[in-house]
Amino acid sequence: MASTQEDPLTSTQISTVTADPRGLIFIEPSAFADMDDWHAAVAELRQDSPVVRVEAEGWTPFWAILRHADVTEVSRRSDVLLNTERSAPAPDAQYDILAALGLEMPATLVHLHGEAHFKYRQVTSDWFKPAAVKGLQPVVDVIAEEYANRLVELGGRCDFASDIAIPFTTRVIMSIFGIPQSDEQLMLELTQGLFGAGDPEFLGEFSDPGALVADTIEKFSAYFDDLTADRRAHPTGDLATVIANGEIDGAPLGSAERLWYYIIVATAGHDTTSYAISGGLEVLLRNPEQLQDLQEDPSLRFNAAEEIIRWTSPVRSFFRWAQEDVELKSGIQIPEGDVVLTCYPSANRDEAVPRTS
Ligand code: HEM
């Protein structure tokens, strides 16, 4: 990868960029334990260069894209910077173990591109249109009320993430999905098995993250096979019914496609939102004047929600694979076959983005 134009911050050509050991913070789970330290280190990297070359043992080498304009452009160039079955940054061994166990490679919306992505997305797209989401408001309000009451009952002291944010967001997503309350804990554990496999807290009886991921996928598969059979026999108005009976080009979704559809909806919705809510509360408590502004003027809540998502950036990154040589508007050149990492938390704190207020 190279840049053809002078970089305003470094005044150097980044064609000279070589692997930077500091880039390990983009993939080392422990580096994310203290996000203040992480952001300080990434701000330094961002000042030095718009991209960082990362070469880590067991990983496909990649370029971490750090600035907002570049991450936005990479996200939009889905014609040449493709999602693949390895879109979720992970060590190669984690994918190899799936293949070795004969499991299907991930094929969710974040792993597909082109026409397959478009058609696959259409199966549920009506469910995620603004009017449909608005229609869910009464359901969400009831659940929100319940958790607001629980917060009061806890008497001013609790573990907000595990007592409120996680069960609240899980309940919202599972009620949309149509998964009974009695299975929410299982869904939560399986989500942690998939997304938190690199975290020793979630490893449990497993010796390595790959084995935990493989076991999790098998459990998801068994659960969703039963759900499919049920919703085909007894369709309801829930999202699980849409997926169970979903068709592409007039044919039912294949079993792997269906499984991964369930998995992305069952996991992506609550992991992200619970992190945003608990991270948002933490930052408000650390900035009491902003909390007070919000308490005094509740109309700020819409901006606050956007700002909290920006600040917490619950999704860290995805990989995109260059299908051909690509040049970004900033001059960064990505050679065919190379991999870029879209670093959302970095882009969301890029000093070059003008403040709106
Ligand atoms: C704060 C909350 C959330 C954040 C920060 C977030 C972030 C993201 C990001 C960065 C992507 C990748 C976009 C790209 O490829 O350019 C994505 C994709 C996706 N997210 Fe979320 N998300 C959130 C909530 C949700 C919820 C609530 C759901 C489902 C109920 C969801 C389901 C999905 C799906 C299905 C995709 C793939 C879309 C596609 O490729 O067509 N996400 N999300």
Short mmCIF file of C-alpha atoms and ligand atoms in Angstrom, two decimals:
data_model
loop_
_atom_site.label_atom_id
_atom_site.label_comp_id
_atom_site.label_asym_id
_atom_site.label_seq_id
_atom_site.Cartn_x
_atom_site.Cartn_y
_atom_site.Cartn_z
CA MET A 1 0.00 0.00 0.00
CA ALA A 2 1.23 3.47 -0.78
CA SER A 3 0.09 7.07 -0.90
CA THR A 4 0.70 9.13 -4.00
CA GLN A 5 0.16 12.45 -2.33
CA GLU A 6 1.91 14.30 0.48
CA ASP A 7 0.25 13.49 3.74
CA PRO A 8 -0.60 16.75 5.51
CA LEU A 9 0.10 15.40 8.97
CA THR A 10 3.33 13.61 8.36
CA SER A 11 4.70 15.31 5.24
CA THR A 12 6.04 11.94 4.21
CA GLN A 13 5.08 9.48 1.55
CA ILE A 14 3.48 6.50 3.21
CA SER A 15 4.85 4.25 0.50
CA THR A 16 7.67 3.89 2.99
CA VAL A 17 5.37 2.42 5.64
CA THR A 18 6.65 -0.84 7.11
CA ALA A 19 5.10 -3.11 9.70
CA ASP A 20 4.65 -1.24 12.96
CA PRO A 21 4.62 -3.36 16.14
CA ARG A 22 2.36 -0.75 17.75
CA GLY A 23 -0.36 -1.96 15.37
CA LEU A 24 -0.82 -5.10 17.48
CA ILE A 25 -3.26 -3.06 19.57
CA PHE A 26 -5.82 -3.52 16.78
CA ILE A 27 -5.97 -7.28 17.34
CA GLU A 28 -4.60 -8.02 20.81
CA PRO A 29 -7.69 -8.58 23.04
CA SER A 30 -5.90 -7.34 26.18
CA ALA A 31 -5.15 -4.01 24.47
CA PHE A 32 -8.87 -3.21 24.60
CA ALA A 33 -9.06 -3.63 28.39
CA ASP A 34 -8.27 0.05 28.97
CA MET A 35 -9.88 2.10 26.22
CA ASP A 36 -8.36 5.38 27.44
CA ASP A 37 -4.88 3.93 26.90
CA TRP A 38 -6.00 2.38 23.63
CA HIS A 39 -7.36 5.67 22.27
CA ALA A 40 -4.23 7.57 23.34
CA ALA A 41 -2.02 5.07 21.52
CA VAL A 42 -4.20 5.09 18.40
CA ALA A 43 -4.31 8.92 18.35
CA GLU A 44 -0.51 8.85 18.20
CA LEU A 45 -0.56 6.32 15.37
CA ARG A 46 -3.18 8.39 13.51
CA GLN A 47 -0.98 11.47 13.81
CA ASP A 48 1.97 9.55 12.40
CA SER A 49 0.21 7.99 9.42
CA PRO A 50 -3.27 7.36 7.99
CA VAL A 51 -2.50 3.64 7.71
CA VAL A 52 -0.55 1.18 9.80
CA ARG A 53 0.92 -2.02 8.45
CA VAL A 54 0.28 -4.89 10.87
CA GLU A 55 2.10 -8.19 10.66
CA ALA A 56 1.29 -10.52 13.52
CA GLU A 57 2.10 -14.18 13.96
CA GLY A 58 -0.84 -16.33 12.89
CA TRP A 59 -2.65 -13.46 11.20
CA THR A 60 -3.00 -12.47 7.57
CA PRO A 61 -1.02 -9.20 7.32
CA PHE A 62 -3.25 -6.15 6.92
CA TRP A 63 -3.38 -2.38 6.71
CA ALA A 64 -5.28 -0.63 9.51
CA ILE A 65 -7.15 2.39 8.10
CA LEU A 66 -7.37 5.04 10.79
CA ARG A 67 -8.94 8.21 9.45
CA HIS A 68 -12.63 8.95 9.11
CA ALA A 69 -12.64 9.89 5.42
CA ASP A 70 -10.70 6.76 4.46
CA VAL A 71 -12.79 4.38 6.61
CA THR A 72 -15.96 5.88 5.11
CA GLU A 73 -14.63 5.47 1.60
CA VAL A 74 -13.49 1.88 2.21
CA SER A 75 -16.97 1.09 3.57
CA ARG A 76 -18.59 2.55 0.45
CA ARG A 77 -16.29 0.87 -2.09
CA SER A 78 -18.00 -2.48 -1.68
CA ASP A 79 -17.59 -3.01 -5.43
CA VAL A 80 -13.83 -3.52 -5.09
CA LEU A 81 -13.15 -3.80 -1.34
CA LEU A 82 -15.07 -6.94 -0.57
CA ASN A 83 -16.56 -8.67 2.41
CA THR A 84 -15.36 -12.27 2.53
CA GLU A 85 -15.85 -15.25 4.80
CA ARG A 86 -12.94 -13.78 6.79
CA SER A 87 -14.47 -10.30 7.23
CA ALA A 88 -14.38 -10.55 11.02
CA PRO A 89 -10.77 -9.95 12.12
CA ALA A 90 -9.52 -13.18 13.74
CA PRO A 91 -6.36 -15.31 13.70
CA ASP A 92 -6.15 -17.66 10.72
CA ALA A 93 -6.24 -20.67 13.10
CA GLN A 94 -9.74 -19.71 14.23
CA TYR A 95 -10.98 -20.12 10.67
CA ASP A 96 -8.83 -23.18 10.01
CA ILE A 97 -10.41 -24.99 12.96
CA LEU A 98 -13.87 -24.47 11.46
CA ALA A 99 -12.69 -25.99 8.21
CA ALA A 100 -10.98 -28.86 10.04
CA LEU A 101 -14.21 -29.64 11.88
CA GLY A 102 -16.09 -29.61 8.59
CA LEU A 103 -18.16 -26.60 9.68
CA GLU A 104 -19.42 -24.09 7.15
CA MET A 105 -17.43 -20.87 6.92
CA PRO A 106 -19.29 -17.77 8.16
CA ALA A 107 -21.77 -16.46 5.60
CA THR A 108 -23.69 -13.66 7.31
CA LEU A 109 -24.45 -10.32 5.68
CA VAL A 110 -21.09 -9.03 6.89
CA HIS A 111 -19.33 -11.87 5.06
CA LEU A 112 -21.11 -11.61 1.71
CA HIS A 113 -20.70 -9.20 -1.18
CA GLY A 114 -22.28 -8.27 -4.48
CA GLU A 115 -25.48 -9.85 -5.68
CA ALA A 116 -25.48 -12.56 -3.01
CA HIS A 117 -25.33 -9.85 -0.34
CA PHE A 118 -28.14 -7.88 -2.00
CA LYS A 119 -30.48 -10.86 -2.33
CA TYR A 120 -29.71 -12.18 1.13
CA ARG A 121 -30.34 -8.77 2.64
CA GLN A 122 -33.72 -8.51 0.92
CA VAL A 123 -35.03 -11.48 2.92
CA THR A 124 -35.36 -9.29 6.03
CA SER A 125 -34.90 -5.76 4.72
CA ASP A 126 -38.55 -4.81 5.29
CA TRP A 127 -38.06 -5.57 8.96
CA PHE A 128 -35.32 -2.97 9.32
CA LYS A 129 -36.93 -0.11 7.41
CA PRO A 130 -37.61 3.01 9.53
CA ALA A 131 -41.40 2.54 9.54
CA ALA A 132 -41.09 -1.07 10.70
CA VAL A 133 -38.60 -0.15 13.40
CA LYS A 134 -40.92 2.63 14.54
CA GLY A 135 -43.72 0.09 14.80
CA LEU A 136 -41.64 -1.81 17.38
CA GLN A 137 -41.54 1.22 19.67
CA PRO A 138 -44.43 0.12 21.94
CA VAL A 139 -42.71 -3.22 22.61
CA VAL A 140 -39.40 -1.50 23.34
CA ASP A 141 -41.11 1.04 25.62
CA VAL A 142 -42.60 -1.70 27.79
CA ILE A 143 -39.22 -3.41 28.17
CA ALA A 144 -37.48 -0.07 28.84
CA GLU A 145 -40.00 0.72 31.55
CA GLU A 146 -39.37 -2.64 33.18
CA TYR A 147 -35.61 -2.08 33.29
CA ALA A 148 -35.97 1.53 34.46
CA ASN A 149 -38.02 0.17 37.37
CA ARG A 150 -35.44 -2.49 38.05
CA LEU A 151 -32.76 0.19 38.17
CA VAL A 152 -34.75 2.06 40.81
CA GLU A 153 -35.30 -1.17 42.79
CA LEU A 154 -31.55 -1.81 42.81
CA GLY A 155 -31.34 1.21 45.10
CA GLY A 156 -28.60 3.28 43.50
CA ARG A 157 -25.89 0.63 43.35
CA CYS A 158 -25.52 -2.09 40.70
CA ASP A 159 -23.35 -3.55 37.97
CA PHE A 160 -25.08 -1.55 35.23
CA ALA A 161 -23.71 -3.68 32.37
CA SER A 162 -24.82 -7.06 33.69
CA ASP A 163 -27.88 -5.96 35.69
CA ILE A 164 -29.43 -3.61 33.12
CA ALA A 165 -27.72 -3.01 29.78
CA ILE A 166 -27.17 -6.62 28.75
CA PRO A 167 -30.54 -8.11 29.82
CA PHE A 168 -32.43 -5.05 28.51
CA THR A 169 -30.95 -5.10 25.02
CA THR A 170 -31.09 -8.89 24.87
CA ARG A 171 -34.81 -8.82 25.71
CA VAL A 172 -35.47 -6.20 23.00
CA ILE A 173 -33.68 -8.11 20.25
CA MET A 174 -35.05 -11.51 21.30
CA SER A 175 -38.60 -10.21 21.43
CA ILE A 176 -38.24 -8.92 17.86
CA PHE A 177 -36.74 -12.24 16.90
CA GLY A 178 -39.46 -14.21 18.68
CA ILE A 179 -37.13 -16.15 20.98
CA PRO A 180 -38.74 -16.96 24.35
CA GLN A 181 -37.46 -15.32 27.49
CA SER A 182 -36.44 -18.73 28.85
CA ASP A 183 -33.81 -19.05 26.08
CA GLU A 184 -32.32 -15.56 26.43
CA GLN A 185 -29.54 -16.70 28.75
CA LEU A 186 -28.51 -19.36 26.24
CA MET A 187 -28.44 -16.78 23.43
CA LEU A 188 -26.32 -14.51 25.59
CA GLU A 189 -23.83 -17.26 26.38
CA LEU A 190 -23.59 -18.27 22.74
CA THR A 191 -23.03 -14.65 21.69
CA GLN A 192 -20.20 -14.39 24.18
CA GLY A 193 -18.81 -17.68 22.88
CA LEU A 194 -18.68 -16.21 19.38
CA PHE A 195 -17.65 -12.59 19.98
CA GLY A 196 -15.80 -13.00 23.26
CA ALA A 197 -13.82 -16.14 22.45
CA GLY A 198 -10.55 -14.21 22.75
CA ASP A 199 -11.48 -13.11 26.27
CA PRO A 200 -10.29 -15.56 28.99
CA GLU A 201 -13.43 -14.64 30.99
CA PHE A 202 -15.55 -16.52 28.45
CA LEU A 203 -13.23 -19.45 27.66
CA GLY A 204 -14.69 -21.71 30.39
CA GLU A 205 -13.82 -25.38 29.84
CA PHE A 206 -12.24 -24.71 26.44
CA SER A 207 -8.50 -24.70 25.92
CA ASP A 208 -8.48 -22.26 23.02
CA PRO A 209 -10.78 -19.70 21.37
CA GLY A 210 -11.14 -21.71 18.15
CA ALA A 211 -12.60 -24.70 20.00
CA LEU A 212 -15.05 -22.43 21.82
CA VAL A 213 -16.16 -20.82 18.54
CA ALA A 214 -16.67 -24.23 16.91
CA ASP A 215 -18.68 -25.50 19.88
CA THR A 216 -20.77 -22.32 19.91
CA ILE A 217 -21.63 -22.65 16.22
CA GLU A 218 -22.74 -26.26 16.74
CA LYS A 219 -25.02 -25.20 19.60
CA PHE A 220 -26.46 -22.33 17.59
CA SER A 221 -27.05 -24.74 14.73
CA ALA A 222 -28.97 -27.23 16.88
CA TYR A 223 -31.08 -24.47 18.43
CA PHE A 224 -31.96 -22.80 15.15
CA ASP A 225 -32.76 -26.07 13.37
CA ASP A 226 -35.48 -26.63 15.98
CA LEU A 227 -36.66 -23.03 15.65
CA THR A 228 -36.89 -23.37 11.85
CA ALA A 229 -38.98 -26.53 12.11
CA ASP A 230 -41.29 -24.83 14.58
CA ARG A 231 -41.78 -21.62 12.57
CA ARG A 232 -42.39 -23.55 9.37
CA ALA A 233 -45.07 -25.61 11.08
CA HIS A 234 -46.48 -22.68 13.08
CA PRO A 235 -45.65 -19.34 11.41
CA THR A 236 -46.01 -16.26 13.62
CA GLY A 237 -45.37 -12.59 12.89
CA ASP A 238 -41.80 -12.64 14.24
CA LEU A 239 -38.45 -12.27 12.53
CA ALA A 240 -37.60 -15.95 13.09
CA THR A 241 -40.61 -16.85 10.93
CA VAL A 242 -39.31 -14.59 8.15
CA ILE A 243 -35.89 -16.26 8.24
CA ALA A 244 -37.26 -19.82 8.61
CA ASN A 245 -39.43 -19.32 5.51
CA GLY A 246 -37.04 -16.99 3.66
CA GLU A 247 -36.41 -17.57 -0.04
CA ILE A 248 -33.82 -16.43 -2.54
CA ASP A 249 -34.70 -16.68 -6.24
CA GLY A 250 -37.79 -18.67 -5.28
CA ALA A 251 -35.87 -21.35 -3.38
CA PRO A 252 -35.68 -21.71 0.43
CA LEU A 253 -32.53 -20.36 2.07
CA GLY A 254 -29.86 -23.09 2.29
CA SER A 255 -29.28 -24.47 5.78
CA ALA A 256 -25.93 -22.67 6.22
CA GLU A 257 -27.34 -19.36 4.95
CA ARG A 258 -30.28 -19.69 7.29
CA LEU A 259 -28.10 -20.57 10.26
CA TRP A 260 -25.83 -17.56 9.70
CA TYR A 261 -28.82 -15.27 9.24
CA TYR A 262 -30.14 -16.29 12.63
CA ILE A 263 -26.70 -15.92 14.16
CA ILE A 264 -26.08 -12.37 12.90
CA VAL A 265 -29.45 -11.13 14.13
CA ALA A 266 -29.19 -12.99 17.44
CA THR A 267 -25.74 -11.61 18.16
CA ALA A 268 -25.13 -8.27 16.40
CA GLY A 269 -28.15 -6.53 17.86
CA HIS A 270 -27.62 -6.82 21.60
CA ASP A 271 -23.84 -7.06 21.86
CA THR A 272 -23.50 -3.65 20.17
CA THR A 273 -26.33 -1.85 21.89
CA SER A 274 -25.55 -3.12 25.40
CA TYR A 275 -21.96 -1.97 24.99
CA ALA A 276 -23.12 1.46 23.81
CA ILE A 277 -25.55 1.87 26.70
CA SER A 278 -23.12 0.86 29.43
CA GLY A 279 -20.19 2.71 27.86
CA GLY A 280 -22.45 5.74 27.44
CA LEU A 281 -23.46 5.75 31.08
CA GLU A 282 -19.84 5.41 32.14
CA VAL A 283 -18.79 8.43 30.09
CA LEU A 284 -21.70 10.51 31.41
CA LEU A 285 -20.74 9.64 34.98
CA ARG A 286 -17.17 10.66 34.25
CA ASN A 287 -18.45 13.96 32.80
CA PRO A 288 -21.14 15.04 35.28
CA GLU A 289 -21.70 18.40 33.59
CA GLN A 290 -22.82 16.57 30.43
CA LEU A 291 -25.05 14.29 32.48
CA GLN A 292 -26.60 17.35 34.07
CA ASP A 293 -27.17 19.00 30.66
CA LEU A 294 -29.00 15.86 29.54
CA GLN A 295 -31.07 15.64 32.71
CA GLU A 296 -32.10 19.29 32.40
CA ASP A 297 -32.91 19.10 28.68
CA PRO A 298 -34.19 15.64 27.67
CA SER A 299 -34.50 16.81 24.04
CA LEU A 300 -30.71 16.32 23.92
CA ARG A 301 -31.24 12.55 24.12
CA PHE A 302 -31.26 12.06 20.35
CA ASN A 303 -27.91 13.78 19.92
CA ALA A 304 -26.68 12.01 23.03
CA ALA A 305 -27.50 8.61 21.53
CA GLU A 306 -25.56 9.42 18.33
CA GLU A 307 -22.67 10.83 20.29
CA ILE A 308 -22.56 7.85 22.63
CA ILE A 309 -22.39 5.44 19.68
CA ARG A 310 -19.58 7.53 18.19
CA TRP A 311 -17.71 7.71 21.47
CA THR A 312 -18.04 4.03 22.40
CA SER A 313 -17.80 2.64 18.83
CA PRO A 314 -19.12 -0.79 19.85
CA VAL A 315 -17.99 -2.44 16.60
CA ARG A 316 -14.20 -2.29 16.43
CA SER A 317 -13.39 -3.25 12.87
CA PHE A 318 -13.95 -5.39 9.83
CA PHE A 319 -11.60 -6.67 7.16
CA ARG A 320 -12.13 -5.77 3.51
CA TRP A 321 -10.24 -7.59 0.75
CA ALA A 322 -9.05 -5.67 -2.33
CA GLN A 323 -10.39 -7.31 -5.48
CA GLU A 324 -8.18 -5.10 -7.65
CA ASP A 325 -5.75 -2.21 -7.17
CA VAL A 326 -7.71 0.56 -5.44
CA GLU A 327 -6.75 4.17 -4.85
CA LEU A 328 -8.64 6.08 -2.16
CA LYS A 329 -9.35 9.81 -2.59
CA SER A 330 -6.69 10.58 0.03
CA GLY A 331 -4.15 8.90 -2.22
CA ILE A 332 -3.78 5.67 -0.27
CA GLN A 333 -3.17 2.85 -2.72
CA ILE A 334 -4.34 -0.63 -1.87
CA PRO A 335 -2.87 -3.35 -4.07
CA GLU A 336 -5.04 -6.19 -5.35
CA GLY A 337 -5.22 -9.03 -2.83
CA ASP A 338 -4.30 -6.90 0.19
CA VAL A 339 -6.46 -6.69 3.28
CA VAL A 340 -7.57 -3.48 5.02
CA LEU A 341 -9.03 -3.13 8.49
CA THR A 342 -11.69 -0.45 8.98
CA CYS A 343 -10.86 0.94 12.41
CA TYR A 344 -14.15 2.52 13.53
CA PRO A 345 -13.10 3.74 17.02
CA SER A 346 -10.15 5.56 15.44
CA ALA A 347 -12.23 7.06 12.61
CA ASN A 348 -14.82 8.19 15.14
CA ARG A 349 -12.23 10.24 17.00
CA ASP A 350 -10.37 11.59 14.00
CA GLU A 351 -9.32 15.16 14.85
CA ALA A 352 -9.74 16.10 11.17
CA VAL A 353 -13.53 15.76 11.38
CA PRO A 354 -15.04 19.18 12.17
CA ARG A 355 -17.03 19.40 15.41
CA THR A 356 -20.67 20.18 14.74
CA SER A 357 -21.38 21.88 18.08
C1 HEM B 1 -24.91 0.67 18.44
C2 HEM B 1 -25.38 -0.30 17.69
C3 HEM B 1 -24.74 -0.85 16.43
C4 HEM B 1 -23.54 -0.57 15.86
C5 HEM B 1 -22.45 0.41 16.32
C6 HEM B 1 -23.44 -1.39 14.65
C7 HEM B 1 -22.37 -1.36 13.77
C8 HEM B 1 -22.33 -2.05 12.58
C9 HEM B 1 -21.28 -1.93 11.58
C10 HEM B 1 -20.03 -1.05 11.72
C11 HEM B 1 -21.61 -2.74 10.55
C12 HEM B 1 -20.80 -2.95 9.27
C13 HEM B 1 -21.25 -1.98 8.23
C14 HEM B 1 -20.47 -2.14 6.94
O1 HEM B 1 -20.27 -3.27 6.50
O2 HEM B 1 -20.04 -1.13 6.37
C15 HEM B 1 -22.87 -3.38 10.88
C16 HEM B 1 -23.55 -4.28 10.08
C17 HEM B 1 -24.66 -4.97 10.47
N1 HEM B 1 -25.35 -4.86 11.65
FE1 HEM B 1 -24.99 -3.51 13.09
N2 HEM B 1 -24.59 -2.15 14.55
C18 HEM B 1 -25.40 -1.86 15.62
C19 HEM B 1 -26.64 -2.42 15.89
C20 HEM B 1 -27.22 -3.44 15.19
C21 HEM B 1 -28.52 -4.04 15.48
C22 HEM B 1 -29.44 -3.60 16.61
C23 HEM B 1 -28.71 -5.06 14.57
C24 HEM B 1 -29.84 -6.02 14.38
C25 HEM B 1 -30.92 -6.10 15.07
C26 HEM B 1 -27.55 -5.06 13.70
C27 HEM B 1 -27.37 -5.92 12.63
C28 HEM B 1 -26.42 -5.73 11.65
C29 HEM B 1 -26.41 -6.46 10.39
C30 HEM B 1 -27.44 -7.53 9.97
C31 HEM B 1 -25.31 -5.98 9.65
C32 HEM B 1 -24.89 -6.39 8.24
C33 HEM B 1 -25.55 -5.43 7.27
C34 HEM B 1 -25.19 -5.67 5.83
O3 HEM B 1 -24.03 -6.01 5.52
O4 HEM B 1 -26.07 -5.54 4.97
N3 HEM B 1 -26.67 -4.08 14.09
N4 HEM B 1 -23.29 -2.93 12.12
#
